[in-house]
mmCIF file of C-alpha atoms in Angstrom:
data_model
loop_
_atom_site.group_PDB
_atom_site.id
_atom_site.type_symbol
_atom_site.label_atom_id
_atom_site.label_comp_id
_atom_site.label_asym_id
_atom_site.label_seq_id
_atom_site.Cartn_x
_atom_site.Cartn_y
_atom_site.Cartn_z
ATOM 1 C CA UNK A 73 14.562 -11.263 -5.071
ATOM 2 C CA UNK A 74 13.755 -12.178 -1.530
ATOM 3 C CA UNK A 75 11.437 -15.493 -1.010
ATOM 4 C CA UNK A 76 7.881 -14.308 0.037
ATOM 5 C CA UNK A 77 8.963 -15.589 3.697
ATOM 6 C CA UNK A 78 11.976 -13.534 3.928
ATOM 7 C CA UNK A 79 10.295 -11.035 2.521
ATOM 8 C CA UNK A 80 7.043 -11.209 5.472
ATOM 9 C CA UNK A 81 10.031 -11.824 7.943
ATOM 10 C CA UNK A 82 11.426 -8.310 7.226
ATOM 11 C CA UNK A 83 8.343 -6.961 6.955
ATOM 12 C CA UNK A 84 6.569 -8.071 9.924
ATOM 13 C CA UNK A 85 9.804 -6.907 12.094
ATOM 14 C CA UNK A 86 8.367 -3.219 11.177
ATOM 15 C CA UNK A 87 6.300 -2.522 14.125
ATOM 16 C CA UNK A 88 6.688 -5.555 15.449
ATOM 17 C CA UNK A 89 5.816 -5.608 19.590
ATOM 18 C CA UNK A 90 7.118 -7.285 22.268
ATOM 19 C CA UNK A 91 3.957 -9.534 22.671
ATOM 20 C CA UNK A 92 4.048 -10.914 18.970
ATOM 21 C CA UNK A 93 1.687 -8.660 17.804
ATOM 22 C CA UNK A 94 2.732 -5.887 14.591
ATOM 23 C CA UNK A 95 1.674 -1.991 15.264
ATOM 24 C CA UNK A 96 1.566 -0.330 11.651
ATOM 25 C CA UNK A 97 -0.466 2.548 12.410
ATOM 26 C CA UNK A 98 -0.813 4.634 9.011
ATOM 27 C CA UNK A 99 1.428 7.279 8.405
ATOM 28 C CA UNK A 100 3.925 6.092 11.393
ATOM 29 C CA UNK A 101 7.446 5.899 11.151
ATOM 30 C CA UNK A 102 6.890 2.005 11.441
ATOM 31 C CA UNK A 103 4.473 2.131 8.521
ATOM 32 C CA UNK A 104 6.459 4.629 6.048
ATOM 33 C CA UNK A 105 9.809 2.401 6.862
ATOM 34 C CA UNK A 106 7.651 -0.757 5.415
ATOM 35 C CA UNK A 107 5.894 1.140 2.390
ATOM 36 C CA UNK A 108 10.200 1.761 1.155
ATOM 37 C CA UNK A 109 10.717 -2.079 1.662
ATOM 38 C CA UNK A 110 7.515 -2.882 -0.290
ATOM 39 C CA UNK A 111 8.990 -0.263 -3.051
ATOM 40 C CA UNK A 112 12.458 -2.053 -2.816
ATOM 41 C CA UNK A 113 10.734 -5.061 -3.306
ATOM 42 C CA UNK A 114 7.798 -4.299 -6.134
ATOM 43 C CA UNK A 115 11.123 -2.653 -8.031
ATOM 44 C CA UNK A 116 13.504 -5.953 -7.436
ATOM 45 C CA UNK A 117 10.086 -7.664 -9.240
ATOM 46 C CA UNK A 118 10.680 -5.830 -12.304
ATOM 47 C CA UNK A 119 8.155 -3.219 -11.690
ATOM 48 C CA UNK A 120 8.139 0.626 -12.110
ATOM 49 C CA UNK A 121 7.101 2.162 -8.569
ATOM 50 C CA UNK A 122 6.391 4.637 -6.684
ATOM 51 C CA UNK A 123 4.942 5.402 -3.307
ATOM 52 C CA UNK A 124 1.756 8.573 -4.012
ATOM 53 C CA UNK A 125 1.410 11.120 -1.759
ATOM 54 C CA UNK A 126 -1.046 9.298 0.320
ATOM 55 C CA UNK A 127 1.369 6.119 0.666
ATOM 56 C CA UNK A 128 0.270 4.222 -1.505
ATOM 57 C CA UNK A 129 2.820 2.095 -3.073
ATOM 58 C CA UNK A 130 2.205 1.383 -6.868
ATOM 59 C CA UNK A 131 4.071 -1.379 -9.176
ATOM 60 C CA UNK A 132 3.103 -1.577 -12.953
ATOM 61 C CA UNK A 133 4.301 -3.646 -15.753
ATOM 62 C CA UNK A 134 3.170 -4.064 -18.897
ATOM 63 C CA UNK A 135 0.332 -2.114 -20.742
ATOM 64 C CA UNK A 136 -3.610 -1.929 -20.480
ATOM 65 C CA UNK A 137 -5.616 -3.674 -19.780
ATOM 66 C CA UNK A 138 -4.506 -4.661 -16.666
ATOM 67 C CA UNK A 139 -5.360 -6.904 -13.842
ATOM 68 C CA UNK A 140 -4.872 -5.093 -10.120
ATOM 69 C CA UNK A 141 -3.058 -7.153 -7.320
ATOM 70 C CA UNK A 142 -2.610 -6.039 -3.828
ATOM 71 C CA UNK A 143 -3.862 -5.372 -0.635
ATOM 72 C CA UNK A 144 -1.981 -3.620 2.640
ATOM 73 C CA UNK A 145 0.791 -3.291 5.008
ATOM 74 C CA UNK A 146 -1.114 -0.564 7.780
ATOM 75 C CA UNK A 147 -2.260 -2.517 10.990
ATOM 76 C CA UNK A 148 -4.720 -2.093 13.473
ATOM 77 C CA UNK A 149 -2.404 -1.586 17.124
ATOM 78 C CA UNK A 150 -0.718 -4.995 18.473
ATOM 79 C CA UNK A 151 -2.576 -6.502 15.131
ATOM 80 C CA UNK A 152 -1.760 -9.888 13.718
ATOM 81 C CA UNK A 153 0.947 -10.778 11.273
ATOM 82 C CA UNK A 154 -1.342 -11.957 8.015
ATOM 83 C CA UNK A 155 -3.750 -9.485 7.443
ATOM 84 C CA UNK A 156 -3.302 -7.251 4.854
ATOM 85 C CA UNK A 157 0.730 -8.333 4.444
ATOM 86 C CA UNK A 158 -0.245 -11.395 3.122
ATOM 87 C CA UNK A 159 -2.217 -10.340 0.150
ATOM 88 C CA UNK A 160 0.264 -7.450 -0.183
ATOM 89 C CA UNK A 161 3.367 -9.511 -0.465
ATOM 90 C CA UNK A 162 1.071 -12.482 -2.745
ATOM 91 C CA UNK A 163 0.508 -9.964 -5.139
ATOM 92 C CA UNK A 164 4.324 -9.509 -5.816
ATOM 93 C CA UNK A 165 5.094 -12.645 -5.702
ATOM 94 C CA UNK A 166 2.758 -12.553 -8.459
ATOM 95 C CA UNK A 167 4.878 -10.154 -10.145
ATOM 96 C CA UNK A 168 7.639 -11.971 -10.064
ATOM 97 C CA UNK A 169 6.068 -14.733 -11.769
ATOM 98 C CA UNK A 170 4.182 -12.870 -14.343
ATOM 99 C CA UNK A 171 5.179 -12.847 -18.173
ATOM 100 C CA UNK A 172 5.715 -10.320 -20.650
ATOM 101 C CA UNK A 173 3.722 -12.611 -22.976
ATOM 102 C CA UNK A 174 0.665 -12.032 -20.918
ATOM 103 C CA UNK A 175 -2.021 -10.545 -22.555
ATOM 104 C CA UNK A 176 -2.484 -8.007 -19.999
ATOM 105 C CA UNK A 177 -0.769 -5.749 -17.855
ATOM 106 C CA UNK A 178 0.034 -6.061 -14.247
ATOM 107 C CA UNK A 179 -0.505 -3.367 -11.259
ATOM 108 C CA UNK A 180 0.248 -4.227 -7.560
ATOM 109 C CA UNK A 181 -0.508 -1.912 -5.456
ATOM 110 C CA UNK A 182 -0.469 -1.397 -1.120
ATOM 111 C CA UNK A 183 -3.045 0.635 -0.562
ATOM 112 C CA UNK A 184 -2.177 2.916 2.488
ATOM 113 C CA UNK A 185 -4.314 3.640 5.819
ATOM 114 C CA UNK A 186 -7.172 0.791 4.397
ATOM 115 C CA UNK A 187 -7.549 0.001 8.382
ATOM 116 C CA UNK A 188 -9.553 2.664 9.964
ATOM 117 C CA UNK A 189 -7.464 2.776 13.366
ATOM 118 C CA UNK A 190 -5.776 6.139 13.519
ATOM 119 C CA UNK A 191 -8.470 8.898 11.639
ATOM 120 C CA UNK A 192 -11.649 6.246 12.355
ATOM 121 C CA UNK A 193 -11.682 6.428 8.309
ATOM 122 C CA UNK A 194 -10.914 2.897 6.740
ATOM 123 C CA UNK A 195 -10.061 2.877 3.015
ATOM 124 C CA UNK A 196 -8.229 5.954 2.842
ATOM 125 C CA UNK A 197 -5.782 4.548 -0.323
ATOM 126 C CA UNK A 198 -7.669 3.120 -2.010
ATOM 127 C CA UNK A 199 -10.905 5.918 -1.662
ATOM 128 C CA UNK A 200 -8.375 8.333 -2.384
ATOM 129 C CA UNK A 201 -6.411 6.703 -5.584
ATOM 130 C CA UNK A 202 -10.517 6.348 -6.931
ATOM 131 C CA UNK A 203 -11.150 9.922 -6.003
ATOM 132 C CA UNK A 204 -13.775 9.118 -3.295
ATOM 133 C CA UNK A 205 -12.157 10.348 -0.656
ATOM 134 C CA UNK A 206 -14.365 13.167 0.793
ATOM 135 C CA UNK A 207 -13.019 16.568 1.004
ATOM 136 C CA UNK A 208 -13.663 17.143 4.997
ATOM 137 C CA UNK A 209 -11.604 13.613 5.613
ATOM 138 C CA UNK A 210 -8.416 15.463 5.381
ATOM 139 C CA UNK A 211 -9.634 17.573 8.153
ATOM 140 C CA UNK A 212 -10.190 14.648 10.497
ATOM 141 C CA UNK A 213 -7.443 14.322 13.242
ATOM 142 C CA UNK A 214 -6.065 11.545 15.496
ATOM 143 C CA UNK A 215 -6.178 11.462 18.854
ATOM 144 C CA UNK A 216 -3.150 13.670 19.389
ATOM 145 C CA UNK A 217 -5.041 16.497 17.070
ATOM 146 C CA UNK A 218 -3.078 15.741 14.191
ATOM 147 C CA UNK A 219 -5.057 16.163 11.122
ATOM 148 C CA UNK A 220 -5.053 13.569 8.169
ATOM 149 C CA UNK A 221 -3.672 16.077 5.630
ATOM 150 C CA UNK A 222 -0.863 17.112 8.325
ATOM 151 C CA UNK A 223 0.200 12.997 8.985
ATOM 152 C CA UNK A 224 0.171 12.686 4.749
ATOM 153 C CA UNK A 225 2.060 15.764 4.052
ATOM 154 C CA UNK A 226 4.495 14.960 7.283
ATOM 155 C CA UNK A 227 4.866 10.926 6.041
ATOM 156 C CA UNK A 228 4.501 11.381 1.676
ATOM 157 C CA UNK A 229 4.619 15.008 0.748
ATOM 158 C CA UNK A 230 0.441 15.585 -0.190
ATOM 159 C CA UNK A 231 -0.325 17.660 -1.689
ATOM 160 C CA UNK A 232 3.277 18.099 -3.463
ATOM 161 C CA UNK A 233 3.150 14.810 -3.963
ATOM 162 C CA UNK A 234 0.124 13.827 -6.153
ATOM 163 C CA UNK A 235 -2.504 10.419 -5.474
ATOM 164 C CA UNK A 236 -1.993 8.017 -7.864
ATOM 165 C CA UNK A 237 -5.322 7.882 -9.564
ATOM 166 C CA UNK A 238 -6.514 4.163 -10.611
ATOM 167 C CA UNK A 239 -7.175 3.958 -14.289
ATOM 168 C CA UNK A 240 -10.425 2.405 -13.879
ATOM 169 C CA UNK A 241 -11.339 1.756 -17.468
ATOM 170 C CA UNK A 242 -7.890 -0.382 -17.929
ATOM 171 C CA UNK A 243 -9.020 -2.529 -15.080
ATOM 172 C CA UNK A 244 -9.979 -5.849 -16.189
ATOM 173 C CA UNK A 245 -9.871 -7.634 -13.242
ATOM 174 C CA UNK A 246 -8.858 -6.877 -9.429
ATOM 175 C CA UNK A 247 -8.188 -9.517 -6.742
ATOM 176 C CA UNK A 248 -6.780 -9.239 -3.157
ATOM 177 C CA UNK A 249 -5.709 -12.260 -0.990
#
């Protein structure tokens, strides 16, 4: 398992620009190229994964209840290199250092598109994995026209693919970094 440095080195080199500044506009090829490095990673912790058909990438261990780490890996354009990646890549480090003897289970999760750059709708992961997401969002389109449904199909396979849906009433606690 890569040491949480190495493993933001990597990371950050996905979209990284030549000003210093990281470009990890959901649904981009820079952003779907870091949510299979965050899977490699939440599965070298020891955690069953899978990236949803919105992108969100999902690690669980354990059984309920559980207690729900993450954050995310989508940037604003030419953002920095700590928000979001640092919670994302806390929360499995976190894995790596959890038990089995812990009396509850573990989900990490990096919740896709939670900055609202591209559609001008923030949250889109997480809304979506909660069922919030409003119907007419998938309708909304970038500035080049392409729809939200169109980018998710194009980047994850929705609606093939299905949202992982949170299971709220296992959720004893949730924390981001």
């Amino acid at each position: 398992m890569p040491s949480f440095w190495d493993m933001w080195e990597t990371l950050r080199a996905f979209g990284c620009d030549a000003d210093g500044g990281t470009s990890r506009l959901a649904f981009s090829d820079a952003d779907v190229k870091s949510r299979h490095y965050i899977l490699q990673c939440m599965e070298e912790a020891h955690l069953t994964a899978r990236i949803d058909g919105v992108g969100n990438v999902v690690g669980l261990r354990g059984s309920p209840p559980f207690v729900l780490v993450g954050s995310h890996t989508d940037t604003v354009p030419q953002g920095g290199n700590y928000d979001g990646i640092v919670g994302a890549l806390a929360a499995i480090d976190v894995a790596c250092r959890w038990t089995d003897t812990a009396r509850h289970g573990l989900i990490v999760v990096d919740w896709s598109s939670e900055e609202s750059s591209r559609f001008g709708i923030s949250t889109i992961g997480s809304r979506a994995a909660l069922g919030e997401l409003v119907d007419t969002s998938w309708e909304t389109s970038d500035r080049d026209g392409i729809t939200l449904k169109k980018a998710a199909h194009q980047a994850y396979g929705y609606p093939k693919t299905r949202i992982w849906q949170v299971p709220t009433r296992d959720i004893r606690a949730a924390i981001e970094l």
